[in-house]
Amino acid sequence: MQFDHLTIRTRDLDASKTFFEQVLDLSEGERPAIIRLIPGYWLFDGDRPVVHLIGTVRGDPGRPAEAIDHVGIRPDGSYHDFRARLERLGIPYSLMDVVELQERRVFFHTPGGPLLEAVFDEPVPSQHSSKDQTS
């Protein structure tokens, strides 16, 4: 397994973006169309987007001003085998295919609640709809 990315929710997108650009020498890069529906930035280390920033609404009492939203990982093995493992273990999950990147993603929670995103470099079926699906 490899680390893929860290996603942070923030109420101050521009300050957070500037912070990561200046402190970690990351640079803003383009996000896939399906992701652009959410306010935010992808910050790259070379050609890899390693920090994802998501904007939250000011005054949202259910969310802190700044919080880690989820961690992306790249498990060993295939997308289908990983889904089968989650099903066998009774772990609910949701899916997202990013056609532009030819990536398939599986979102699931740890027992304590934090969200993980498993990312797989596997071809997205051509008849695919880019809607999220839930197990």
Coordinates of N, CA and C in Angstrom, one line a residue:
M1 N 0.8 -1.2 0.0 CA 0.0 0.0 0.0 C 0.9 1.2 0.0
Q2 N 0.4 2.3 -0.7 CA 1.1 3.6 -0.7 C 0.2 4.7 -0.3
F3 N 0.7 5.7 0.2 CA 0.0 7.0 0.5 C -0.4 7.6 -0.9
D4 N -1.6 8.1 -1.0 CA -2.0 8.8 -2.2 C -2.1 10.3 -2.0
H5 N -3.0 10.7 -1.1 CA -3.2 12.1 -0.8 C -3.9 12.3 0.6
L6 N -3.8 13.6 1.0 CA -4.5 14.0 2.2 C -5.5 15.1 1.8
T7 N -6.7 15.0 2.3 CA -7.7 16.0 2.0 C -8.1 16.7 3.3
I8 N -8.0 18.1 3.2 CA -8.3 18.9 4.4 C -9.5 19.8 4.0
R9 N -10.4 19.9 5.0 CA -11.6 20.8 4.9 C -11.1 22.1 5.5
T10 N -11.4 23.2 4.9 CA -11.0 24.5 5.5 C -12.1 25.6 5.1
R11 N -12.2 26.6 6.0 CA -13.1 27.7 5.7 C -12.3 28.8 5.0
D12 N -11.0 28.7 5.0 CA -10.2 29.7 4.3 C -9.3 29.0 3.2
L13 N -9.9 28.8 2.1 CA -9.2 28.0 1.0 C -8.0 28.8 0.6
D14 N -8.1 30.1 0.3 CA -6.9 30.8 -0.2 C -5.7 30.8 0.8
A15 N -6.0 31.0 2.0 CA -4.9 31.0 3.0 C -4.3 29.6 3.1
S16 N -5.1 28.6 3.1 CA -4.6 27.2 3.2 C -3.8 26.9 2.0
K17 N -4.3 27.3 0.8 CA -3.5 27.0 -0.4 C -2.2 27.7 -0.4
T18 N -2.1 29.0 0.0 CA -0.9 29.7 0.1 C 0.1 29.1 1.1
F19 N -0.5 28.7 2.3 CA 0.3 28.0 3.3 C 1.1 26.8 2.7
F20 N 0.3 25.9 2.0 CA 1.0 24.7 1.5 C 1.9 25.0 0.4
E21 N 1.6 26.0 -0.4 CA 2.5 26.3 -1.5 C 3.8 26.9 -0.9
Q22 N 3.7 27.7 0.1 CA 4.9 28.3 0.6 C 5.7 27.4 1.5
V23 N 5.0 26.6 2.4 CA 5.7 25.8 3.4 C 6.2 24.5 2.7
L24 N 5.4 23.9 1.9 CA 5.8 22.5 1.3 C 6.2 22.6 -0.1
D25 N 6.2 23.8 -0.7 CA 6.6 24.1 -2.1 C 5.7 23.3 -3.1
L26 N 4.4 23.2 -2.7 CA 3.5 22.5 -3.6 C 2.9 23.6 -4.6
S27 N 2.4 23.1 -5.7 CA 1.8 24.0 -6.7 C 0.4 23.6 -7.1
E28 N -0.5 24.5 -7.4 CA -1.8 24.2 -7.8 C -1.8 23.6 -9.1
G29 N -2.7 22.5 -9.3 CA -2.9 21.9 -10.5 C -4.4 21.7 -10.8
E30 N -4.6 21.2 -12.0 CA -6.0 21.1 -12.4 C -6.7 19.9 -11.8
R31 N -8.0 20.0 -11.5 CA -8.8 18.9 -10.9 C -9.7 18.4 -12.0
P32 N -10.0 17.1 -11.9 CA -11.0 16.5 -12.8 C -12.4 17.2 -12.7
A33 N -13.1 17.2 -13.8 CA -14.4 17.8 -13.8 C -15.3 17.4 -12.7
I34 N -15.4 16.2 -12.4 CA -16.3 15.7 -11.3 C -15.9 16.3 -9.9
I35 N -14.7 16.6 -9.7 CA -14.2 17.1 -8.5 C -14.4 18.7 -8.5
R36 N -14.4 19.3 -9.6 CA -14.6 20.8 -9.7 C -15.9 21.2 -9.2
L37 N -16.9 20.3 -9.0 CA -18.2 20.7 -8.5 C -18.1 21.1 -7.0
I38 N -17.0 20.7 -6.4 CA -16.7 21.1 -5.0 C -15.7 22.2 -4.9
P39 N -15.9 23.3 -4.1 CA -14.9 24.3 -4.1 C -13.6 23.8 -3.5
G40 N -12.5 24.1 -4.1 CA -11.3 23.7 -3.5 C -10.1 23.7 -4.5
Y41 N -9.0 23.1 -4.1 CA -7.8 23.1 -4.9 C -7.2 21.7 -4.7
W42 N -6.4 21.3 -5.8 CA -5.5 20.2 -5.6 C -4.1 20.8 -5.7
L43 N -3.3 20.4 -4.8 CA -1.9 20.9 -4.7 C -0.9 19.7 -5.0
F44 N 0.0 20.0 -6.0 CA 0.8 18.9 -6.5 C 2.2 19.0 -6.0
D45 N 2.9 17.9 -5.8 CA 4.3 17.7 -5.6 C 4.8 17.1 -6.9
G46 N 5.3 17.9 -7.8 CA 5.7 17.4 -9.1 C 4.4 17.1 -9.9
D47 N 4.2 15.8 -10.3 CA 3.0 15.5 -11.1 C 2.0 14.8 -10.3
R48 N 2.1 14.7 -9.0 CA 1.1 14.0 -8.1 C 0.4 15.0 -7.2
P49 N -1.0 14.9 -7.2 CA -1.7 15.8 -6.3 C -1.8 15.2 -4.9
V50 N -1.0 15.7 -4.0 CA -0.8 15.1 -2.7 C -1.6 15.8 -1.6
V51 N -2.1 17.0 -1.8 CA -2.9 17.7 -0.8 C -4.1 18.2 -1.5
H52 N -5.3 17.8 -1.1 CA -6.6 18.3 -1.7 C -7.2 19.2 -0.6
L53 N -7.6 20.3 -1.0 CA -8.3 21.3 -0.1 C -9.8 21.4 -0.5
I54 N -10.7 21.3 0.5 CA -12.1 21.4 0.2 C -12.6 22.6 1.1
G55 N -13.4 23.5 0.5 CA -14.0 24.6 1.2 C -15.2 24.2 2.0
T56 N -15.3 24.7 3.2 CA -16.5 24.5 4.0 C -17.2 25.9 4.2
V57 N -18.4 25.9 4.6 CA -19.2 27.1 4.8 C -18.9 27.7 6.1
R58 N -18.6 29.0 6.2 CA -18.4 29.7 7.5 C -19.7 29.6 8.3
G59 N -19.5 29.4 9.6 CA -20.7 29.3 10.5 C -21.4 27.9 10.5
D60 N -20.8 26.9 9.8 CA -21.3 25.6 9.9 C -21.0 25.0 11.2
P61 N -22.0 24.9 12.1 CA -21.7 24.5 13.5 C -21.2 23.0 13.6
G62 N -21.5 22.2 12.6 CA -21.1 20.8 12.6 C -19.6 20.6 12.2
R63 N -18.9 21.6 11.7 CA -17.6 21.4 11.2 C -16.6 22.3 11.9
P64 N -15.4 21.9 12.2 CA -14.4 22.8 12.7 C -13.9 23.6 11.6
A65 N -13.2 24.7 11.9 CA -12.7 25.6 10.9 C -11.7 24.9 10.0
E66 N -10.9 24.0 10.5 CA -9.9 23.2 9.7 C -9.9 21.8 10.2
A67 N -10.0 20.8 9.3 CA -10.0 19.4 9.8 C -9.6 18.5 8.6
I68 N -8.9 17.4 9.0 CA -8.6 16.4 8.0 C -9.9 15.7 7.6
D69 N -10.3 15.8 6.3 CA -11.5 15.1 5.8 C -11.3 13.6 5.6
H70 N -10.2 13.3 4.8 CA -9.9 11.9 4.6 C -8.5 11.7 4.1
V71 N -8.1 10.5 4.1 CA -6.7 10.1 3.6 C -6.9 9.2 2.5
G72 N -6.2 9.4 1.4 CA -6.2 8.6 0.2 C -5.1 7.6 0.3
I73 N -5.4 6.3 -0.1 CA -4.3 5.3 -0.1 C -4.4 4.5 -1.4
R74 N -3.4 3.9 -1.8 CA -3.3 3.0 -3.0 C -3.0 1.6 -2.5
P75 N -4.1 0.8 -2.2 CA -3.8 -0.6 -1.7 C -3.2 -1.4 -2.8
D76 N -2.5 -2.5 -2.4 CA -2.0 -3.5 -3.3 C -3.2 -4.3 -3.8
G77 N -3.1 -4.9 -5.0 CA -4.2 -5.7 -5.5 C -5.1 -4.9 -6.4
S78 N -6.2 -5.5 -6.8 CA -7.1 -4.9 -7.7 C -8.3 -4.3 -7.1
Y79 N -8.9 -3.4 -7.8 CA -10.2 -2.7 -7.4 C -11.3 -3.7 -7.1
H80 N -11.5 -4.7 -7.9 CA -12.5 -5.7 -7.7 C -12.2 -6.6 -6.5
D81 N -11.0 -7.0 -6.3 CA -10.6 -7.8 -5.1 C -10.8 -7.0 -3.8
F82 N -10.5 -5.7 -3.9 CA -10.6 -4.8 -2.7 C -12.1 -4.7 -2.3
R83 N -12.9 -4.4 -3.3 CA -14.4 -4.3 -3.1 C -14.9 -5.6 -2.5
A84 N -14.5 -6.7 -3.1 CA -14.9 -8.1 -2.6 C -14.5 -8.3 -1.1
R85 N -13.3 -7.8 -0.7 CA -12.9 -7.9 0.6 C -13.8 -7.1 1.6
L86 N -14.1 -5.8 1.2 CA -15.0 -5.0 2.0 C -16.3 -5.7 2.2
E87 N -16.9 -6.2 1.1 CA -18.2 -6.9 1.1 C -18.1 -8.1 2.1
R88 N -17.1 -8.9 1.9 CA -16.9 -10.1 2.8 C -16.8 -9.7 4.3
L89 N -16.2 -8.5 4.5 CA -16.1 -8.0 5.9 C -17.3 -7.2 6.4
G90 N -18.3 -7.0 5.5 CA -19.5 -6.3 5.9 C -19.2 -4.8 6.1
I91 N -18.3 -4.2 5.4 CA -17.9 -2.8 5.5 C -18.6 -2.1 4.4
P92 N -19.5 -1.2 4.7 CA -20.2 -0.4 3.7 C -19.2 0.6 3.0
Y93 N -19.4 0.9 1.7 CA -18.6 1.7 1.0 C -19.3 2.5 -0.1
S94 N -18.7 3.5 -0.7 CA -19.3 4.2 -1.8 C -18.2 4.3 -2.9
L95 N -18.6 4.5 -4.1 CA -17.7 4.4 -5.3 C -17.7 5.7 -6.1
M96 N -16.6 6.0 -6.6 CA -16.4 7.1 -7.6 C -15.4 6.8 -8.6
D97 N -15.8 6.9 -9.9 CA -14.9 6.7 -11.0 C -14.5 8.0 -11.6
V98 N -13.2 8.3 -11.7 CA -12.8 9.6 -12.3 C -12.3 9.2 -13.7
V99 N -13.2 9.4 -14.7 CA -12.9 9.0 -16.0 C -11.7 9.7 -16.6
E100 N -11.5 11.0 -16.3 CA -10.4 11.8 -16.9 C -9.0 11.2 -16.4
L101 N -9.0 10.6 -15.2 CA -7.7 10.1 -14.7 C -7.6 8.6 -14.9
Q102 N -8.7 7.9 -15.4 CA -8.8 6.5 -15.4 C -8.5 5.9 -14.0
E103 N -9.2 6.4 -13.0 CA -9.1 5.9 -11.7 C -10.4 5.5 -11.1
R104 N -10.4 4.4 -10.3 CA -11.6 4.0 -9.6 C -11.3 4.1 -8.2
R105 N -12.3 4.7 -7.4 CA -12.1 5.0 -6.0 C -13.2 4.4 -5.2
V106 N -12.8 4.0 -4.0 CA -13.7 3.3 -3.0 C -13.5 4.1 -1.7
F107 N -14.6 4.6 -1.2 CA -14.6 5.4 0.1 C -15.3 4.5 1.2
F108 N -14.6 4.4 2.3 CA -15.1 3.7 3.4 C -14.6 4.2 4.7
H109 N -15.3 4.0 5.8 CA -14.9 4.5 7.1 C -14.2 3.4 8.0
T110 N -13.3 3.9 8.8 CA -12.7 3.0 9.8 C -13.8 2.8 11.0
P111 N -13.6 1.9 11.9 CA -14.5 1.7 12.9 C -14.8 2.9 13.8
G112 N -13.7 3.8 14.0 CA -13.9 5.0 14.7 C -14.5 6.2 14.0
G113 N -14.6 6.0 12.7 CA -15.3 7.1 11.9 C -14.5 7.7 10.8
P114 N -13.1 7.9 10.9 CA -12.4 8.6 9.8 C -12.6 7.9 8.5
L115 N -12.6 8.7 7.4 CA -12.9 8.3 6.1 C -11.6 8.0 5.4
L116 N -11.5 6.8 4.7 CA -10.4 6.5 3.8 C -10.9 6.4 2.4
E117 N -10.0 6.7 1.5 CA -10.3 6.6 0.0 C -9.3 5.7 -0.6
A118 N -9.7 4.6 -1.1 CA -8.8 3.7 -1.8 C -8.8 4.0 -3.3
V119 N -7.6 4.3 -3.9 CA -7.5 4.7 -5.3 C -6.8 3.6 -6.1
F120 N -7.4 3.3 -7.2 CA -6.9 2.3 -8.1 C -6.8 2.8 -9.5
D121 N -5.6 2.6 -10.1 CA -5.3 3.0 -11.5 C -5.9 1.8 -12.4
E122 N -7.2 1.8 -12.7 CA -7.8 0.8 -13.5 C -8.7 1.5 -14.5
P123 N -8.8 0.9 -15.7 CA -9.7 1.5 -16.7 C -11.1 1.6 -16.2
V124 N -11.8 2.8 -16.5 CA -13.2 3.0 -16.1 C -14.0 2.4 -17.3
P125 N -15.0 1.5 -17.1 CA -15.8 1.0 -18.2 C -16.4 2.1 -19.0
S126 N -16.4 2.0 -20.3 CA -16.9 3.0 -21.2 C -18.4 3.3 -21.0
Q127 N -19.2 2.4 -20.6 CA -20.6 2.6 -20.3 C -20.9 3.3 -19.0
H128 N -19.8 3.6 -18.3 CA -19.9 4.1 -16.9 C -20.5 5.4 -16.8
S129 N -21.4 5.6 -15.8 CA -21.9 6.9 -15.4 C -21.0 7.4 -14.2
S130 N -20.6 8.6 -14.2 CA -19.7 9.1 -13.1 C -20.4 9.4 -11.8
K131 N -21.7 8.9 -11.6 CA -22.4 9.1 -10.3 C -21.7 8.2 -9.3
D132 N -21.8 8.7 -8.0 CA -21.4 7.9 -6.9 C -22.4 6.7 -6.8
Q133 N -21.9 5.6 -6.3 CA -22.7 4.5 -6.0 C -22.4 4.1 -4.6
T134 N -23.4 3.5 -3.9 CA -23.1 3.1 -2.5 C -23.4 1.6 -2.4
S135 N -22.6 0.9 -1.6 CA -22.8 -0.5 -1.3 C -23.8 -0.6 -0.2

